[in-house]
Amino acid sequence: MASDMERYQEFVDWLREAGGYKTVEVRRLVRWKGLKQSQAGVQIIEGKMFDEAAAQVWVYDNLGSAIMAFHGWIDKEPEPRGWISHQPSGRRQDRKVFE
């Protein structure tokens, strides 16, 4: 049975090869005066930030959804579950928010 690190690396490799993503980024929601705004948070894979290469970045809205995607991922699944189309880039982007 593969360790978490081996499985994580396989997940990273799959995202890069199947989707052409250089970066997988976790974003966190910041509340300011009652408004929600997305702010870059922890990056899972090294690479450029989202605003520099939006079409080459797989974005998680927060760490919770990144962990859920990783642990719920089935080998060679076309895309991690719970993701919807990202219209501007034609890529996929997680829009779920876990608070």
Short mmCIF file of N, CA and C in Angstrom, two decimals:
data_model
loop_
_atom_site.label_atom_id
_atom_site.label_comp_id
_atom_site.label_asym_id
_atom_site.label_seq_id
_atom_site.Cartn_x
_atom_site.Cartn_y
_atom_site.Cartn_z
N MET A 1 0.85 -1.19 0.00
CA MET A 1 0.00 0.00 0.00
C MET A 1 0.88 1.24 0.00
N ALA A 2 0.54 2.19 -0.85
CA ALA A 2 1.34 3.40 -0.98
C ALA A 2 1.18 4.31 0.23
N SER A 3 2.28 4.95 0.60
CA SER A 3 2.23 5.90 1.71
C SER A 3 1.52 7.18 1.25
N ASP A 4 1.16 8.03 2.21
CA ASP A 4 0.51 9.30 1.87
C ASP A 4 1.40 10.14 0.96
N MET A 5 2.71 10.14 1.23
CA MET A 5 3.61 10.96 0.41
C MET A 5 3.69 10.42 -1.02
N GLU A 6 3.73 9.09 -1.17
CA GLU A 6 3.76 8.51 -2.52
C GLU A 6 2.47 8.80 -3.26
N ARG A 7 1.36 8.69 -2.56
CA ARG A 7 0.06 8.95 -3.16
C ARG A 7 -0.09 10.43 -3.52
N TYR A 8 0.40 11.30 -2.64
CA TYR A 8 0.37 12.74 -2.90
C TYR A 8 1.19 13.05 -4.15
N GLN A 9 2.39 12.46 -4.26
CA GLN A 9 3.24 12.72 -5.43
C GLN A 9 2.58 12.23 -6.71
N GLU A 10 1.88 11.10 -6.63
CA GLU A 10 1.17 10.59 -7.80
C GLU A 10 0.05 11.56 -8.20
N PHE A 11 -0.64 12.12 -7.20
CA PHE A 11 -1.70 13.11 -7.44
C PHE A 11 -1.12 14.35 -8.12
N VAL A 12 0.01 14.83 -7.62
CA VAL A 12 0.69 16.00 -8.20
C VAL A 12 1.10 15.71 -9.65
N ASP A 13 1.72 14.55 -9.87
CA ASP A 13 2.15 14.19 -11.22
C ASP A 13 0.97 14.09 -12.17
N TRP A 14 -0.13 13.52 -11.69
CA TRP A 14 -1.33 13.39 -12.52
C TRP A 14 -1.88 14.75 -12.91
N LEU A 15 -1.94 15.69 -11.96
CA LEU A 15 -2.43 17.03 -12.28
C LEU A 15 -1.55 17.69 -13.34
N ARG A 16 -0.25 17.54 -13.20
CA ARG A 16 0.67 18.17 -14.14
C ARG A 16 0.56 17.55 -15.53
N GLU A 17 0.52 16.22 -15.60
CA GLU A 17 0.51 15.54 -16.89
C GLU A 17 -0.85 15.58 -17.58
N ALA A 18 -1.91 15.28 -16.83
CA ALA A 18 -3.24 15.20 -17.43
C ALA A 18 -3.84 16.57 -17.70
N GLY A 19 -3.58 17.51 -16.80
CA GLY A 19 -4.20 18.83 -16.95
C GLY A 19 -3.28 19.92 -17.43
N GLY A 20 -1.97 19.66 -17.42
CA GLY A 20 -1.01 20.68 -17.84
C GLY A 20 -0.85 21.80 -16.83
N TYR A 21 -1.17 21.52 -15.56
CA TYR A 21 -1.07 22.56 -14.54
C TYR A 21 0.33 22.60 -13.95
N LYS A 22 0.89 23.78 -13.84
CA LYS A 22 2.21 23.94 -13.24
C LYS A 22 2.09 24.16 -11.74
N THR A 23 0.96 24.68 -11.31
CA THR A 23 0.79 25.03 -9.91
C THR A 23 -0.58 24.59 -9.42
N VAL A 24 -0.63 24.08 -8.23
CA VAL A 24 -1.91 23.87 -7.56
C VAL A 24 -1.88 24.76 -6.33
N GLU A 25 -2.80 25.67 -6.25
CA GLU A 25 -2.79 26.70 -5.23
C GLU A 25 -4.01 26.58 -4.34
N VAL A 26 -3.82 26.81 -3.07
CA VAL A 26 -4.93 26.85 -2.14
C VAL A 26 -5.20 28.31 -1.80
N ARG A 27 -6.46 28.72 -1.93
CA ARG A 27 -6.82 30.09 -1.59
C ARG A 27 -7.62 30.08 -0.31
N ARG A 28 -7.56 31.16 0.43
CA ARG A 28 -8.37 31.25 1.63
C ARG A 28 -9.26 32.48 1.53
N LEU A 29 -10.46 32.38 2.10
CA LEU A 29 -11.37 33.51 2.08
C LEU A 29 -11.05 34.44 3.24
N VAL A 30 -11.05 35.72 2.95
CA VAL A 30 -10.77 36.72 3.96
C VAL A 30 -12.02 37.58 4.12
N ARG A 31 -12.48 37.71 5.34
CA ARG A 31 -13.65 38.57 5.59
C ARG A 31 -13.17 39.95 6.02
N TRP A 32 -13.71 40.96 5.38
CA TRP A 32 -13.35 42.34 5.72
C TRP A 32 -14.61 43.19 5.62
N LYS A 33 -15.04 43.73 6.74
CA LYS A 33 -16.25 44.56 6.80
C LYS A 33 -17.45 43.85 6.18
N GLY A 34 -17.57 42.55 6.48
CA GLY A 34 -18.72 41.79 6.02
C GLY A 34 -18.64 41.30 4.59
N LEU A 35 -17.57 41.63 3.87
CA LEU A 35 -17.43 41.20 2.49
C LEU A 35 -16.44 40.04 2.41
N LYS A 36 -16.71 39.13 1.49
CA LYS A 36 -15.78 38.03 1.28
C LYS A 36 -14.90 38.37 0.09
N GLN A 37 -13.62 38.14 0.22
CA GLN A 37 -12.76 38.29 -0.94
C GLN A 37 -11.70 37.19 -0.89
N SER A 38 -11.39 36.66 -2.03
CA SER A 38 -10.45 35.55 -2.11
C SER A 38 -9.03 36.09 -2.09
N GLN A 39 -8.18 35.42 -1.33
CA GLN A 39 -6.79 35.85 -1.23
C GLN A 39 -5.91 34.61 -1.35
N ALA A 40 -4.81 34.76 -2.06
CA ALA A 40 -3.92 33.61 -2.26
C ALA A 40 -3.44 33.09 -0.92
N GLY A 41 -3.43 31.78 -0.79
CA GLY A 41 -2.98 31.16 0.45
C GLY A 41 -1.83 30.20 0.19
N VAL A 42 -1.91 29.03 0.74
CA VAL A 42 -0.84 28.05 0.64
C VAL A 42 -0.81 27.42 -0.75
N GLN A 43 0.37 27.27 -1.33
CA GLN A 43 0.51 26.58 -2.61
C GLN A 43 0.92 25.14 -2.35
N ILE A 44 0.26 24.22 -3.04
CA ILE A 44 0.56 22.80 -2.88
C ILE A 44 1.73 22.38 -3.77
N ILE A 45 1.80 22.93 -4.97
CA ILE A 45 2.89 22.62 -5.89
C ILE A 45 3.66 23.90 -6.16
N GLU A 46 4.98 23.80 -6.24
CA GLU A 46 5.78 24.99 -6.52
C GLU A 46 5.47 25.51 -7.92
N GLY A 47 5.62 26.80 -8.13
CA GLY A 47 5.36 27.36 -9.45
C GLY A 47 4.87 28.79 -9.35
N LYS A 48 4.32 29.29 -10.45
CA LYS A 48 3.86 30.67 -10.50
C LYS A 48 2.57 30.84 -9.72
N MET A 49 2.33 32.05 -9.27
CA MET A 49 1.09 32.36 -8.57
C MET A 49 -0.06 32.42 -9.58
N PHE A 50 -1.28 32.30 -9.09
CA PHE A 50 -2.47 32.22 -9.93
C PHE A 50 -2.61 33.40 -10.88
N ASP A 51 -2.36 34.61 -10.41
CA ASP A 51 -2.59 35.79 -11.25
C ASP A 51 -1.55 35.91 -12.37
N GLU A 52 -0.47 35.15 -12.32
CA GLU A 52 0.56 35.23 -13.36
C GLU A 52 0.30 34.26 -14.50
N ALA A 53 -0.42 33.18 -14.23
CA ALA A 53 -0.66 32.17 -15.27
C ALA A 53 -1.95 31.43 -14.96
N ALA A 54 -3.06 32.14 -15.03
CA ALA A 54 -4.35 31.59 -14.59
C ALA A 54 -4.73 30.31 -15.31
N ALA A 55 -4.38 30.18 -16.57
CA ALA A 55 -4.79 29.00 -17.32
C ALA A 55 -3.96 27.77 -16.99
N GLN A 56 -2.88 27.95 -16.24
CA GLN A 56 -2.01 26.82 -15.92
C GLN A 56 -2.03 26.48 -14.44
N VAL A 57 -3.04 26.97 -13.73
CA VAL A 57 -3.09 26.78 -12.29
C VAL A 57 -4.40 26.13 -11.89
N TRP A 58 -4.31 25.13 -11.05
CA TRP A 58 -5.48 24.46 -10.50
C TRP A 58 -5.72 25.09 -9.15
N VAL A 59 -6.88 25.69 -8.94
CA VAL A 59 -7.10 26.47 -7.72
C VAL A 59 -8.06 25.76 -6.77
N TYR A 60 -7.65 25.66 -5.53
CA TYR A 60 -8.52 25.22 -4.45
C TYR A 60 -8.93 26.48 -3.68
N ASP A 61 -10.19 26.58 -3.29
CA ASP A 61 -10.62 27.76 -2.54
C ASP A 61 -10.03 27.79 -1.14
N ASN A 62 -9.71 26.63 -0.60
CA ASN A 62 -9.13 26.60 0.74
C ASN A 62 -8.45 25.26 0.98
N LEU A 63 -7.74 25.18 2.08
CA LEU A 63 -6.98 23.98 2.39
C LEU A 63 -7.89 22.77 2.58
N GLY A 64 -9.08 22.98 3.16
CA GLY A 64 -10.02 21.89 3.38
C GLY A 64 -10.40 21.20 2.08
N SER A 65 -10.70 21.98 1.05
CA SER A 65 -11.09 21.38 -0.22
C SER A 65 -9.90 20.72 -0.91
N ALA A 66 -8.69 21.24 -0.71
CA ALA A 66 -7.50 20.60 -1.27
C ALA A 66 -7.28 19.23 -0.62
N ILE A 67 -7.41 19.17 0.69
CA ILE A 67 -7.23 17.90 1.40
C ILE A 67 -8.32 16.91 1.00
N MET A 68 -9.56 17.39 0.88
CA MET A 68 -10.66 16.51 0.48
C MET A 68 -10.45 15.97 -0.93
N ALA A 69 -9.97 16.81 -1.84
CA ALA A 69 -9.71 16.37 -3.21
C ALA A 69 -8.61 15.32 -3.23
N PHE A 70 -7.56 15.56 -2.46
CA PHE A 70 -6.44 14.61 -2.42
C PHE A 70 -6.87 13.27 -1.83
N HIS A 71 -7.53 13.29 -0.69
CA HIS A 71 -7.90 12.04 -0.04
C HIS A 71 -9.07 11.33 -0.74
N GLY A 72 -9.88 12.08 -1.49
CA GLY A 72 -11.00 11.48 -2.20
C GLY A 72 -10.68 11.11 -3.62
N TRP A 73 -9.44 11.37 -4.03
CA TRP A 73 -9.03 11.14 -5.42
C TRP A 73 -8.91 9.65 -5.69
N ILE A 74 -9.45 9.21 -6.81
CA ILE A 74 -9.34 7.83 -7.26
C ILE A 74 -8.34 7.80 -8.41
N ASP A 75 -7.41 6.87 -8.37
CA ASP A 75 -6.37 6.79 -9.40
C ASP A 75 -6.95 6.92 -10.81
N LYS A 76 -6.35 7.81 -11.58
CA LYS A 76 -6.70 8.04 -12.99
C LYS A 76 -8.12 8.57 -13.18
N GLU A 77 -8.73 9.08 -12.12
CA GLU A 77 -10.03 9.72 -12.27
C GLU A 77 -9.86 10.94 -13.18
N PRO A 78 -10.79 11.20 -14.10
CA PRO A 78 -10.61 12.32 -15.03
C PRO A 78 -10.32 13.65 -14.33
N GLU A 79 -11.01 13.94 -13.26
CA GLU A 79 -10.76 15.15 -12.48
C GLU A 79 -11.19 14.89 -11.05
N PRO A 80 -10.54 15.54 -10.09
CA PRO A 80 -10.99 15.37 -8.71
C PRO A 80 -12.45 15.76 -8.58
N ARG A 81 -13.15 15.11 -7.69
CA ARG A 81 -14.58 15.36 -7.54
C ARG A 81 -14.88 16.73 -6.96
N GLY A 82 -16.08 17.25 -7.27
CA GLY A 82 -16.55 18.50 -6.70
C GLY A 82 -16.07 19.74 -7.42
N TRP A 83 -15.59 19.59 -8.65
CA TRP A 83 -15.04 20.74 -9.37
C TRP A 83 -15.94 21.12 -10.54
N ILE A 84 -16.02 22.40 -10.83
CA ILE A 84 -16.83 22.87 -11.94
C ILE A 84 -15.94 23.63 -12.93
N SER A 85 -16.46 23.87 -14.10
CA SER A 85 -15.68 24.53 -15.16
C SER A 85 -15.30 25.94 -14.78
N HIS A 86 -14.06 26.30 -15.10
CA HIS A 86 -13.59 27.68 -14.91
C HIS A 86 -13.69 28.34 -16.28
N GLN A 87 -14.77 29.10 -16.50
CA GLN A 87 -15.10 29.62 -17.83
C GLN A 87 -13.99 30.43 -18.50
N PRO A 88 -13.32 31.38 -17.80
CA PRO A 88 -12.33 32.20 -18.50
C PRO A 88 -11.18 31.41 -19.12
N SER A 89 -10.74 30.34 -18.46
CA SER A 89 -9.58 29.60 -18.96
C SER A 89 -9.94 28.28 -19.60
N GLY A 90 -11.19 27.83 -19.39
CA GLY A 90 -11.58 26.53 -19.89
C GLY A 90 -11.07 25.40 -19.01
N ARG A 91 -10.41 25.76 -17.92
CA ARG A 91 -9.90 24.77 -16.99
C ARG A 91 -10.98 24.47 -15.96
N ARG A 92 -10.61 23.75 -14.92
CA ARG A 92 -11.56 23.41 -13.88
C ARG A 92 -11.14 24.12 -12.60
N GLN A 93 -12.12 24.54 -11.83
CA GLN A 93 -11.82 25.27 -10.60
C GLN A 93 -12.83 24.88 -9.53
N ASP A 94 -12.33 24.65 -8.32
CA ASP A 94 -13.19 24.32 -7.20
C ASP A 94 -13.87 25.59 -6.73
N ARG A 95 -15.20 25.57 -6.66
CA ARG A 95 -15.94 26.73 -6.19
C ARG A 95 -16.59 26.48 -4.84
N LYS A 96 -16.37 25.29 -4.27
CA LYS A 96 -16.99 24.98 -2.99
C LYS A 96 -16.23 25.68 -1.87
N VAL A 97 -16.95 26.10 -0.86
CA VAL A 97 -16.34 26.78 0.28
C VAL A 97 -16.67 26.00 1.54
N PHE A 98 -15.65 25.63 2.27
CA PHE A 98 -15.84 24.93 3.54
C PHE A 98 -15.42 25.88 4.63
N GLU A 99 -16.36 26.26 5.47
CA GLU A 99 -16.02 27.22 6.53
C GLU A 99 -16.26 26.61 7.88
#
